[in-house]
Amino acid sequence: MINIQPPKADVTITQRKQEITGDEAVIKPLFGFIDLHDIPRDKGGIIQFFNHSGELLFVGKARKLRQRVKKHFEDSVSPLKNHREEVYRITVSIVEDPMERDIYETYLINTQKAKYNVDKVFYQEQE
């Protein structure tokens, strides 16, 4: 059996309301997320979307992390398009090697049973 250790989260952002005080610049939130700038724009890696309960909703991989996270909230073909309101927390793990990203993505989808992933699913739900 192969032993895979999922990568640690390098960035975690949570949905929150923006508090405006004084002359602060307003950051336009995207589905309640105002910290997207914390996600590297030029790094590849794994993205995990969680709900309030900590349930894993979706796992994805990307060559450019920030751009891909934004696409999940804006794109009309994202598997999350009908579930965006459920997303409360996003974790990002930097993984530059494309083959490793693919392995981690498949591993996380199947071991954590990501709710809205439909591709790369090899487990079967017990009925």
PDB file of C-alpha atoms in Angstrom:
ATOM      1  CA  MET A   1       0.000   0.000   0.000  1.00  0.00           C
ATOM      2  CA  ILE A   2       1.172   3.499  -0.800  1.00  0.00           C
ATOM      3  CA  ASN A   3       1.415   5.933   2.092  1.00  0.00           C
ATOM      4  CA  ILE A   4       0.515   9.481   0.998  1.00  0.00           C
ATOM      5  CA  GLN A   5       0.755  12.450   3.327  1.00  0.00           C
ATOM      6  CA  PRO A   6      -1.426  15.297   2.081  1.00  0.00           C
ATOM      7  CA  PRO A   7       0.365  18.635   1.946  1.00  0.00           C
ATOM      8  CA  LYS A   8      -0.120  21.086   4.806  1.00  0.00           C
ATOM      9  CA  ALA A   9      -2.219  24.179   4.153  1.00  0.00           C
ATOM     10  CA  ASP A  10      -0.055  27.178   3.304  1.00  0.00           C
ATOM     11  CA  VAL A  11      -2.960  29.642   3.264  1.00  0.00           C
ATOM     12  CA  THR A  12      -6.397  29.438   4.894  1.00  0.00           C
ATOM     13  CA  ILE A  13      -9.062  32.066   4.389  1.00  0.00           C
ATOM     14  CA  THR A  14     -12.560  32.175   5.834  1.00  0.00           C
ATOM     15  CA  GLN A  15     -15.692  33.970   4.824  1.00  0.00           C
ATOM     16  CA  ARG A  16     -16.279  37.086   6.882  1.00  0.00           C
ATOM     17  CA  LYS A  17     -18.008  40.393   6.888  1.00  0.00           C
ATOM     18  CA  GLN A  18     -15.814  43.370   6.173  1.00  0.00           C
ATOM     19  CA  GLU A  19     -15.724  46.006   8.865  1.00  0.00           C
ATOM     20  CA  ILE A  20     -15.059  49.498   7.576  1.00  0.00           C
ATOM     21  CA  THR A  21     -13.606  52.062   9.941  1.00  0.00           C
ATOM     22  CA  GLY A  22     -12.402  55.523   9.042  1.00  0.00           C
ATOM     23  CA  ASP A  23     -10.685  56.050   5.699  1.00  0.00           C
ATOM     24  CA  GLU A  24      -9.791  52.419   5.000  1.00  0.00           C
ATOM     25  CA  ALA A  25      -9.963  51.275   1.397  1.00  0.00           C
ATOM     26  CA  VAL A  26     -12.861  48.940   0.757  1.00  0.00           C
ATOM     27  CA  ILE A  27     -11.950  45.520  -0.612  1.00  0.00           C
ATOM     28  CA  LYS A  28     -14.774  44.164  -2.716  1.00  0.00           C
ATOM     29  CA  PRO A  29     -15.686  40.748  -1.260  1.00  0.00           C
ATOM     30  CA  LEU A  30     -16.205  37.735  -3.492  1.00  0.00           C
ATOM     31  CA  PHE A  31     -18.917  35.585  -1.858  1.00  0.00           C
ATOM     32  CA  GLY A  32     -17.815  36.960   1.517  1.00  0.00           C
ATOM     33  CA  PHE A  33     -14.094  36.375   0.978  1.00  0.00           C
ATOM     34  CA  ILE A  34     -11.960  39.499   1.220  1.00  0.00           C
ATOM     35  CA  ASP A  35      -8.576  37.799   1.755  1.00  0.00           C
ATOM     36  CA  LEU A  36      -8.125  36.296  -1.711  1.00  0.00           C
ATOM     37  CA  HIS A  37      -4.995  38.432  -2.063  1.00  0.00           C
ATOM     38  CA  ASP A  38      -3.358  36.125   0.523  1.00  0.00           C
ATOM     39  CA  ILE A  39      -3.443  33.285  -2.025  1.00  0.00           C
ATOM     40  CA  PRO A  40      -0.360  33.317  -4.257  1.00  0.00           C
ATOM     41  CA  ARG A  41      -1.139  34.215  -7.853  1.00  0.00           C
ATOM     42  CA  ASP A  42       1.938  32.635  -9.444  1.00  0.00           C
ATOM     43  CA  LYS A  43       2.118  29.310  -7.587  1.00  0.00           C
ATOM     44  CA  GLY A  44       0.533  25.954  -8.333  1.00  0.00           C
ATOM     45  CA  GLY A  45      -1.149  23.750  -5.799  1.00  0.00           C
ATOM     46  CA  ILE A  46      -4.224  22.163  -4.277  1.00  0.00           C
ATOM     47  CA  ILE A  47      -7.398  24.030  -3.281  1.00  0.00           C
ATOM     48  CA  GLN A  48      -9.924  22.691  -0.757  1.00  0.00           C
ATOM     49  CA  PHE A  49     -13.335  24.253  -0.136  1.00  0.00           C
ATOM     50  CA  PHE A  50     -15.102  23.567   3.191  1.00  0.00           C
ATOM     51  CA  ASN A  51     -18.496  24.470   4.661  1.00  0.00           C
ATOM     52  CA  HIS A  52     -19.257  25.835   8.182  1.00  0.00           C
ATOM     53  CA  SER A  53     -19.202  22.308   9.614  1.00  0.00           C
ATOM     54  CA  GLY A  54     -15.752  21.549   8.213  1.00  0.00           C
ATOM     55  CA  GLU A  55     -17.144  19.161   5.596  1.00  0.00           C
ATOM     56  CA  LEU A  56     -14.976  19.038   2.466  1.00  0.00           C
ATOM     57  CA  LEU A  57     -17.076  20.280  -0.426  1.00  0.00           C
ATOM     58  CA  PHE A  58     -14.615  20.245  -3.311  1.00  0.00           C
ATOM     59  CA  VAL A  59     -10.936  19.628  -4.079  1.00  0.00           C
ATOM     60  CA  GLY A  60      -9.202  21.122  -7.086  1.00  0.00           C
ATOM     61  CA  LYS A  61      -5.741  21.737  -8.418  1.00  0.00           C
ATOM     62  CA  ALA A  62      -4.302  24.700 -10.278  1.00  0.00           C
ATOM     63  CA  ARG A  63      -1.202  26.030 -11.944  1.00  0.00           C
ATOM     64  CA  LYS A  64      -2.149  29.521 -10.727  1.00  0.00           C
ATOM     65  CA  LEU A  65      -3.971  29.283  -7.420  1.00  0.00           C
ATOM     66  CA  ARG A  66      -5.615  32.683  -6.917  1.00  0.00           C
ATOM     67  CA  GLN A  67      -6.932  32.812 -10.463  1.00  0.00           C
ATOM     68  CA  ARG A  68      -8.454  29.339 -10.117  1.00  0.00           C
ATOM     69  CA  VAL A  69     -10.132  30.093  -6.786  1.00  0.00           C
ATOM     70  CA  LYS A  70     -11.741  33.177  -8.317  1.00  0.00           C
ATOM     71  CA  LYS A  71     -12.918  31.141 -11.313  1.00  0.00           C
ATOM     72  CA  HIS A  72     -14.748  28.733  -9.009  1.00  0.00           C
ATOM     73  CA  PHE A  73     -16.801  31.691  -7.780  1.00  0.00           C
ATOM     74  CA  GLU A  74     -17.323  33.331 -11.169  1.00  0.00           C
ATOM     75  CA  ASP A  75     -17.379  30.531 -13.746  1.00  0.00           C
ATOM     76  CA  SER A  76     -20.666  29.110 -15.002  1.00  0.00           C
ATOM     77  CA  VAL A  77     -19.212  25.607 -15.420  1.00  0.00           C
ATOM     78  CA  SER A  78     -17.567  25.203 -12.005  1.00  0.00           C
ATOM     79  CA  PRO A  79     -18.782  22.152 -10.053  1.00  0.00           C
ATOM     80  CA  LEU A  80     -19.343  24.611  -7.201  1.00  0.00           C
ATOM     81  CA  LYS A  81     -21.604  26.933  -9.216  1.00  0.00           C
ATOM     82  CA  ASN A  82     -24.785  25.832  -7.415  1.00  0.00           C
ATOM     83  CA  HIS A  83     -23.078  25.518  -4.028  1.00  0.00           C
ATOM     84  CA  ARG A  84     -21.020  28.721  -3.709  1.00  0.00           C
ATOM     85  CA  GLU A  85     -23.069  29.947  -0.767  1.00  0.00           C
ATOM     86  CA  GLU A  86     -22.011  26.844   1.209  1.00  0.00           C
ATOM     87  CA  VAL A  87     -18.297  27.674   1.034  1.00  0.00           C
ATOM     88  CA  TYR A  88     -17.049  29.064   4.330  1.00  0.00           C
ATOM     89  CA  ARG A  89     -13.339  28.202   4.361  1.00  0.00           C
ATOM     90  CA  ILE A  90     -10.734  27.720   1.655  1.00  0.00           C
ATOM     91  CA  THR A  91      -7.339  26.130   2.193  1.00  0.00           C
ATOM     92  CA  VAL A  92      -4.523  26.263  -0.307  1.00  0.00           C
ATOM     93  CA  SER A  93      -1.421  24.056  -0.350  1.00  0.00           C
ATOM     94  CA  ILE A  94       1.435  25.024  -2.628  1.00  0.00           C
ATOM     95  CA  VAL A  95       2.508  22.061  -4.757  1.00  0.00           C
ATOM     96  CA  GLU A  96       4.528  23.074  -7.799  1.00  0.00           C
ATOM     97  CA  ASP A  97       4.956  19.658  -9.429  1.00  0.00           C
ATOM     98  CA  PRO A  98       1.964  18.903 -11.740  1.00  0.00           C
ATOM     99  CA  MET A  99       2.153  15.134 -11.170  1.00  0.00           C
ATOM    100  CA  GLU A 100       2.162  15.573  -7.387  1.00  0.00           C
ATOM    101  CA  ARG A 101      -0.828  17.951  -7.647  1.00  0.00           C
ATOM    102  CA  ASP A 102      -2.754  15.313  -9.576  1.00  0.00           C
ATOM    103  CA  ILE A 103      -1.909  12.593  -7.043  1.00  0.00           C
ATOM    104  CA  TYR A 104      -2.835  14.757  -4.031  1.00  0.00           C
ATOM    105  CA  GLU A 105      -6.074  15.889  -5.657  1.00  0.00           C
ATOM    106  CA  THR A 106      -7.184  12.318  -6.397  1.00  0.00           C
ATOM    107  CA  TYR A 107      -6.085  11.141  -2.953  1.00  0.00           C
ATOM    108  CA  LEU A 108      -7.977  13.903  -1.110  1.00  0.00           C
ATOM    109  CA  ILE A 109     -11.131  13.467  -3.200  1.00  0.00           C
ATOM    110  CA  ASN A 110     -11.293   9.788  -2.320  1.00  0.00           C
ATOM    111  CA  THR A 111     -10.048   9.688   1.265  1.00  0.00           C
ATOM    112  CA  GLN A 112     -11.969  12.769   2.410  1.00  0.00           C
ATOM    113  CA  LYS A 113     -14.993  12.037   0.168  1.00  0.00           C
ATOM    114  CA  ALA A 114     -15.314  15.544  -1.236  1.00  0.00           C
ATOM    115  CA  LYS A 115     -19.030  16.189  -1.598  1.00  0.00           C
ATOM    116  CA  TYR A 116     -19.156  17.850  -5.040  1.00  0.00           C
ATOM    117  CA  ASN A 117     -16.249  16.249  -6.873  1.00  0.00           C
ATOM    118  CA  VAL A 118     -17.510  13.989  -9.653  1.00  0.00           C
ATOM    119  CA  ASP A 119     -14.286  13.318 -11.552  1.00  0.00           C
ATOM    120  CA  LYS A 120     -11.546  11.104 -10.114  1.00  0.00           C
ATOM    121  CA  VAL A 121     -13.975   9.496  -7.653  1.00  0.00           C
ATOM    122  CA  PHE A 122     -13.124   5.852  -7.007  1.00  0.00           C
ATOM    123  CA  TYR A 123     -14.936   5.205  -3.715  1.00  0.00           C
ATOM    124  CA  GLN A 124     -18.506   4.015  -3.580  1.00  0.00           C
ATOM    125  CA  GLU A 125     -21.031   5.303  -1.083  1.00  0.00           C
ATOM    126  CA  GLN A 126     -22.506   2.630   1.184  1.00  0.00           C
ATOM    127  CA  GLU A 127     -26.250   2.262   0.664  1.00  0.00           C
TER     128      GLU A 127
END
